[in-house]
GROMACS .gro file of C-alpha atoms in nm:
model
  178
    1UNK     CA    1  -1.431  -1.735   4.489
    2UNK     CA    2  -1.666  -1.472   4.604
    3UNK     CA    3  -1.726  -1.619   4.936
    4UNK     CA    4  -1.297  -1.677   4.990
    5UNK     CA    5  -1.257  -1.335   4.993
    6UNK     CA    6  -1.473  -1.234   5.307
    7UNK     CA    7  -1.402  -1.523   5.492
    8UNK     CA    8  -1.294  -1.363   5.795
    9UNK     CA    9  -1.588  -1.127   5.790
   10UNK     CA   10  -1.844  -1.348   5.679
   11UNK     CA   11  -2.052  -1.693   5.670
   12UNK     CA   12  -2.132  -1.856   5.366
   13UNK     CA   13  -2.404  -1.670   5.160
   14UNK     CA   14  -2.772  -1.808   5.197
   15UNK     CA   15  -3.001  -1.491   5.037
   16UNK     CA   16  -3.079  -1.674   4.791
   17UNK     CA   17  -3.204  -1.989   4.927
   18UNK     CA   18  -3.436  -1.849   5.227
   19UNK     CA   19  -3.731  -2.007   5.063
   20UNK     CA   20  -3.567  -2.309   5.100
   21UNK     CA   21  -3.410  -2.238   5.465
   22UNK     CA   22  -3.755  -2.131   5.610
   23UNK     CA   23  -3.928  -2.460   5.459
   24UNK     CA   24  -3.643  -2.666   5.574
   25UNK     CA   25  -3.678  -2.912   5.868
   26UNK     CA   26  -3.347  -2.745   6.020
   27UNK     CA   27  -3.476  -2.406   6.102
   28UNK     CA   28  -3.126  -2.303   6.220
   29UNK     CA   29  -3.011  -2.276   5.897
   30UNK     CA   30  -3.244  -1.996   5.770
   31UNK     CA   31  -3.089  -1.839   6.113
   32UNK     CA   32  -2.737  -1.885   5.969
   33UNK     CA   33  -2.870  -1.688   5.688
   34UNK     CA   34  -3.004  -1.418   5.904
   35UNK     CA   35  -2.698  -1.406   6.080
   36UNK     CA   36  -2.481  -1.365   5.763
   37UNK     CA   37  -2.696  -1.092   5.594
   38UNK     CA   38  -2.598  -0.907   5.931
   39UNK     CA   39  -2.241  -0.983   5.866
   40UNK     CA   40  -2.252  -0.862   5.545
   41UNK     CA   41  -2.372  -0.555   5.669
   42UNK     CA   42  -2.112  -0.454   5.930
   43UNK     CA   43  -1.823  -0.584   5.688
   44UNK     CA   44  -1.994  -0.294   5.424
   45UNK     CA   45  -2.026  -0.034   5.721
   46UNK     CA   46  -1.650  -0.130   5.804
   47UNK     CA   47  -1.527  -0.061   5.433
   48UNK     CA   48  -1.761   0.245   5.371
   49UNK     CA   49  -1.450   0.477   5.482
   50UNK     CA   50  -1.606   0.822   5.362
   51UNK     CA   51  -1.949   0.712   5.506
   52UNK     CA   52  -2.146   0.792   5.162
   53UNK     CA   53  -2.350   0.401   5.179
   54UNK     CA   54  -2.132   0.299   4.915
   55UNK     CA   55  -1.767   0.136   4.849
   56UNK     CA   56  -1.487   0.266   4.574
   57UNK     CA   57  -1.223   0.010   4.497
   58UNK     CA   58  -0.993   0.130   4.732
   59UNK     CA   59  -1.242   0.111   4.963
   60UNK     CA   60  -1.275  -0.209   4.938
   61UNK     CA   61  -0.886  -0.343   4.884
   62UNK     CA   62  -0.806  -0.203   5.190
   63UNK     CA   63  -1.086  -0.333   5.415
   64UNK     CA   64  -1.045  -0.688   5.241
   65UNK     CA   65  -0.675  -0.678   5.239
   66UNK     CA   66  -0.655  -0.584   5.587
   67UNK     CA   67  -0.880  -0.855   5.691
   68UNK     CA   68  -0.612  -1.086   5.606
   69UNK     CA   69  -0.665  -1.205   5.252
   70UNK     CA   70  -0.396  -1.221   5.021
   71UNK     CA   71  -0.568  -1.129   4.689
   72UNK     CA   72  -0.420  -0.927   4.464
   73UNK     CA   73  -0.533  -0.579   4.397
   74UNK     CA   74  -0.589  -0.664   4.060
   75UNK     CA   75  -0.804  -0.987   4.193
   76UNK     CA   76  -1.006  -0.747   4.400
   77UNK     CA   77  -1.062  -0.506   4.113
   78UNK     CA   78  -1.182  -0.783   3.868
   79UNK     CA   79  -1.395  -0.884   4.147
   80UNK     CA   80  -1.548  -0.505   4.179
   81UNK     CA   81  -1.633  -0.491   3.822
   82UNK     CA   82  -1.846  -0.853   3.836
   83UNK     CA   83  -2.034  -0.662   4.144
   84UNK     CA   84  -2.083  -0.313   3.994
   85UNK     CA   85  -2.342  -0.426   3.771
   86UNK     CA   86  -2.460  -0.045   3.627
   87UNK     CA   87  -2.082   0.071   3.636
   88UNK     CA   88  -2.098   0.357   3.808
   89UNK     CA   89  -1.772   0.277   3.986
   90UNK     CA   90  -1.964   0.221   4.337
   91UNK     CA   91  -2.036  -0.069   4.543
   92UNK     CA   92  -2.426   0.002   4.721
   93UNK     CA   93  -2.461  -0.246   4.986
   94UNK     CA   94  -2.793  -0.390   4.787
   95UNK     CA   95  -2.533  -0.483   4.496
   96UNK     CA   96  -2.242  -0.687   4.764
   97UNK     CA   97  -2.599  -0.886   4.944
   98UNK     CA   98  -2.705  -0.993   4.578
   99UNK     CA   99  -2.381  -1.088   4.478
  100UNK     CA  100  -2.263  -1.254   4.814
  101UNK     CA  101  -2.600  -1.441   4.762
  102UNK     CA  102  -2.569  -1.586   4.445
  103UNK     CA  103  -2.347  -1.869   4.526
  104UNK     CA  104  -2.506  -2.207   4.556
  105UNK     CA  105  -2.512  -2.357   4.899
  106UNK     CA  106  -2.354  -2.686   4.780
  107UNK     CA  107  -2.043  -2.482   4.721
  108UNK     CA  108  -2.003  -2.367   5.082
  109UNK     CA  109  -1.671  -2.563   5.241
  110UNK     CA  110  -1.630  -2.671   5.580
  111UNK     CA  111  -1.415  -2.417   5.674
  112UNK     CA  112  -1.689  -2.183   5.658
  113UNK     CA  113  -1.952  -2.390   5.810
  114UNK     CA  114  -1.731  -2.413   6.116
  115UNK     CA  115  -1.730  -2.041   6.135
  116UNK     CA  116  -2.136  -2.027   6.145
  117UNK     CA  117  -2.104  -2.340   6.417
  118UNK     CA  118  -1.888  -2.109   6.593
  119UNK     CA  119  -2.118  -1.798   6.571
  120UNK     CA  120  -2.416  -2.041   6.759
  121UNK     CA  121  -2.177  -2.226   7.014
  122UNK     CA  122  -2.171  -1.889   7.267
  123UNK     CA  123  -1.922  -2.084   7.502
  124UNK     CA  124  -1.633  -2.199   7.294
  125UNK     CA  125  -1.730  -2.561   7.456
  126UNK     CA  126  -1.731  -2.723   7.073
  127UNK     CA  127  -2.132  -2.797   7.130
  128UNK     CA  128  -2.370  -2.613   7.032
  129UNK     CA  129  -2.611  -2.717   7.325
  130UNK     CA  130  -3.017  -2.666   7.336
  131UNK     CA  131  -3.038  -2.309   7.562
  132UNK     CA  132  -2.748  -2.161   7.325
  133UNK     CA  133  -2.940  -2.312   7.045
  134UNK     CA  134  -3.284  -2.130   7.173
  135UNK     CA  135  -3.131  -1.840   7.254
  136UNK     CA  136  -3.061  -1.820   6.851
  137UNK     CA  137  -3.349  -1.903   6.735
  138UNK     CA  138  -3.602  -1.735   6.932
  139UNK     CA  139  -3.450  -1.420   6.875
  140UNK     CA  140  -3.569  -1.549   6.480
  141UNK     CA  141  -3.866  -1.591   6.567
  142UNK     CA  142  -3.846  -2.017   6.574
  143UNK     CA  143  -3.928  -2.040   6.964
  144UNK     CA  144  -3.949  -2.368   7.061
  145UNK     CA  145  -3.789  -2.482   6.765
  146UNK     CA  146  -3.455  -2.596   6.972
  147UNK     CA  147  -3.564  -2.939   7.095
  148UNK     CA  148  -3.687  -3.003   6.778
  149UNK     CA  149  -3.368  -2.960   6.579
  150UNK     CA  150  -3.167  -3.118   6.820
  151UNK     CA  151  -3.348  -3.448   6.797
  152UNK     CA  152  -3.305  -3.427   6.460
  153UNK     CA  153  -2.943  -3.351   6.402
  154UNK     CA  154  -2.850  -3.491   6.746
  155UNK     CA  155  -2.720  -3.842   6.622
  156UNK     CA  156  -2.473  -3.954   6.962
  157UNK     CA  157  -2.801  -3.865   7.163
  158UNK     CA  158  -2.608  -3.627   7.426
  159UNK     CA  159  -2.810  -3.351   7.377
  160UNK     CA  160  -2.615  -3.127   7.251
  161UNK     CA  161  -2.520  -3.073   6.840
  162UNK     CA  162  -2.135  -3.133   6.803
  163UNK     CA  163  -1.992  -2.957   6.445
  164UNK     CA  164  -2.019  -3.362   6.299
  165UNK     CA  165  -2.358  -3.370   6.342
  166UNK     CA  166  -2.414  -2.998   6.240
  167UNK     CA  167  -2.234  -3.059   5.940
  168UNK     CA  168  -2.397  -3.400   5.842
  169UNK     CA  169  -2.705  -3.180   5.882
  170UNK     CA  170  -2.612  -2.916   5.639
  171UNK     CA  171  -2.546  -3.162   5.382
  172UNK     CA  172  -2.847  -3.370   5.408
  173UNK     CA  173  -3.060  -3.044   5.360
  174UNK     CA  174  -2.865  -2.932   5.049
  175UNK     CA  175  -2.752  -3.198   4.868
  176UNK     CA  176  -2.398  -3.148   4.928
  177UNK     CA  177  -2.178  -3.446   4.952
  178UNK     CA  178  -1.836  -3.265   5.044
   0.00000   0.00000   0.00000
């Protein structure tokens, strides 16, 4: 439910799992992760109104509410309270990461995996293709990691990683079988 909220902000959550990510054979996905954690952030700087690195609840209804989402108030405010673990009535940014990253990666839909495959196909063309690939990852520091990755993922052999394969990829390196 977490992840539903900040959909149009955000990709799905990997903090958690960039052990995993950064051992993985599909080193794009620890740059997903990257990626999101930098999401996260500007969403935060967006809602932080007053500017005092932290969120009230209004804070945060209106950022989330004018993102699009159709929560309730009340669903937004039940939500702060799971979040604000030492109930001081303040979000920190440290406190939204760790709970935006506690959500197992076998949970994340399609919908939001099409919004990371979006974030590393630059040109709109619907492929992700291997110099907008590299261009990702070196700026992670996986240079000459590109080729690589495509051969894997890259079932149709065309060079370039269509959201299929990228998807069939995600799933084979967590398990997931939706």
């Amino acid at each position: 439910h977490t992840s539903a909220v900040f959909q149009h902000y955000l990709c799905p959550p990997f903090q958690e799992y960039s052990r995993i990510l950064r051992l993985s054979k599909y080193p794009a996905l620890s740059v997903i992760m990257s990626q999101y954690m930098e999401r996260v952030e500007r969403f935060f700087n967006d809602a932080d109104a007053d500017k005092n690195k932290s969120l009230n609840r209004l804070e945060l209804c209106r950022v989330i509410q004018r993102a699009g989402s159709n929560k309730s108030v009340e669903e937004i405010s039940k939500w702060f309270d799971e979040i604000d673990k030492n109930n001081d009535d303040k979000l920190t940014l440290e406190e939204l990461k760790k709970a935006l990253s506690q959500r197992d990666p076998k949970e994340v839909t399609e919908n939001e995996l099409r919004a990371c495959f979006k974030e590393f196909d630059k040109d709109n063309s619907g492929l992700i293709s291997a110099d907008e690939l590299k261009q990702v990852l070196s700026k992670q520091g996986y240079k000459g990691e590109a080729d690589k990755y495509i051969a894997l993922v890259d079932t149709d052999k065309d060079g370039k990683i269509n959201f299929e394969e990228f998807l069939k990829a995600w799933r084979a390196g967590h398990g997931a079988s939706k």
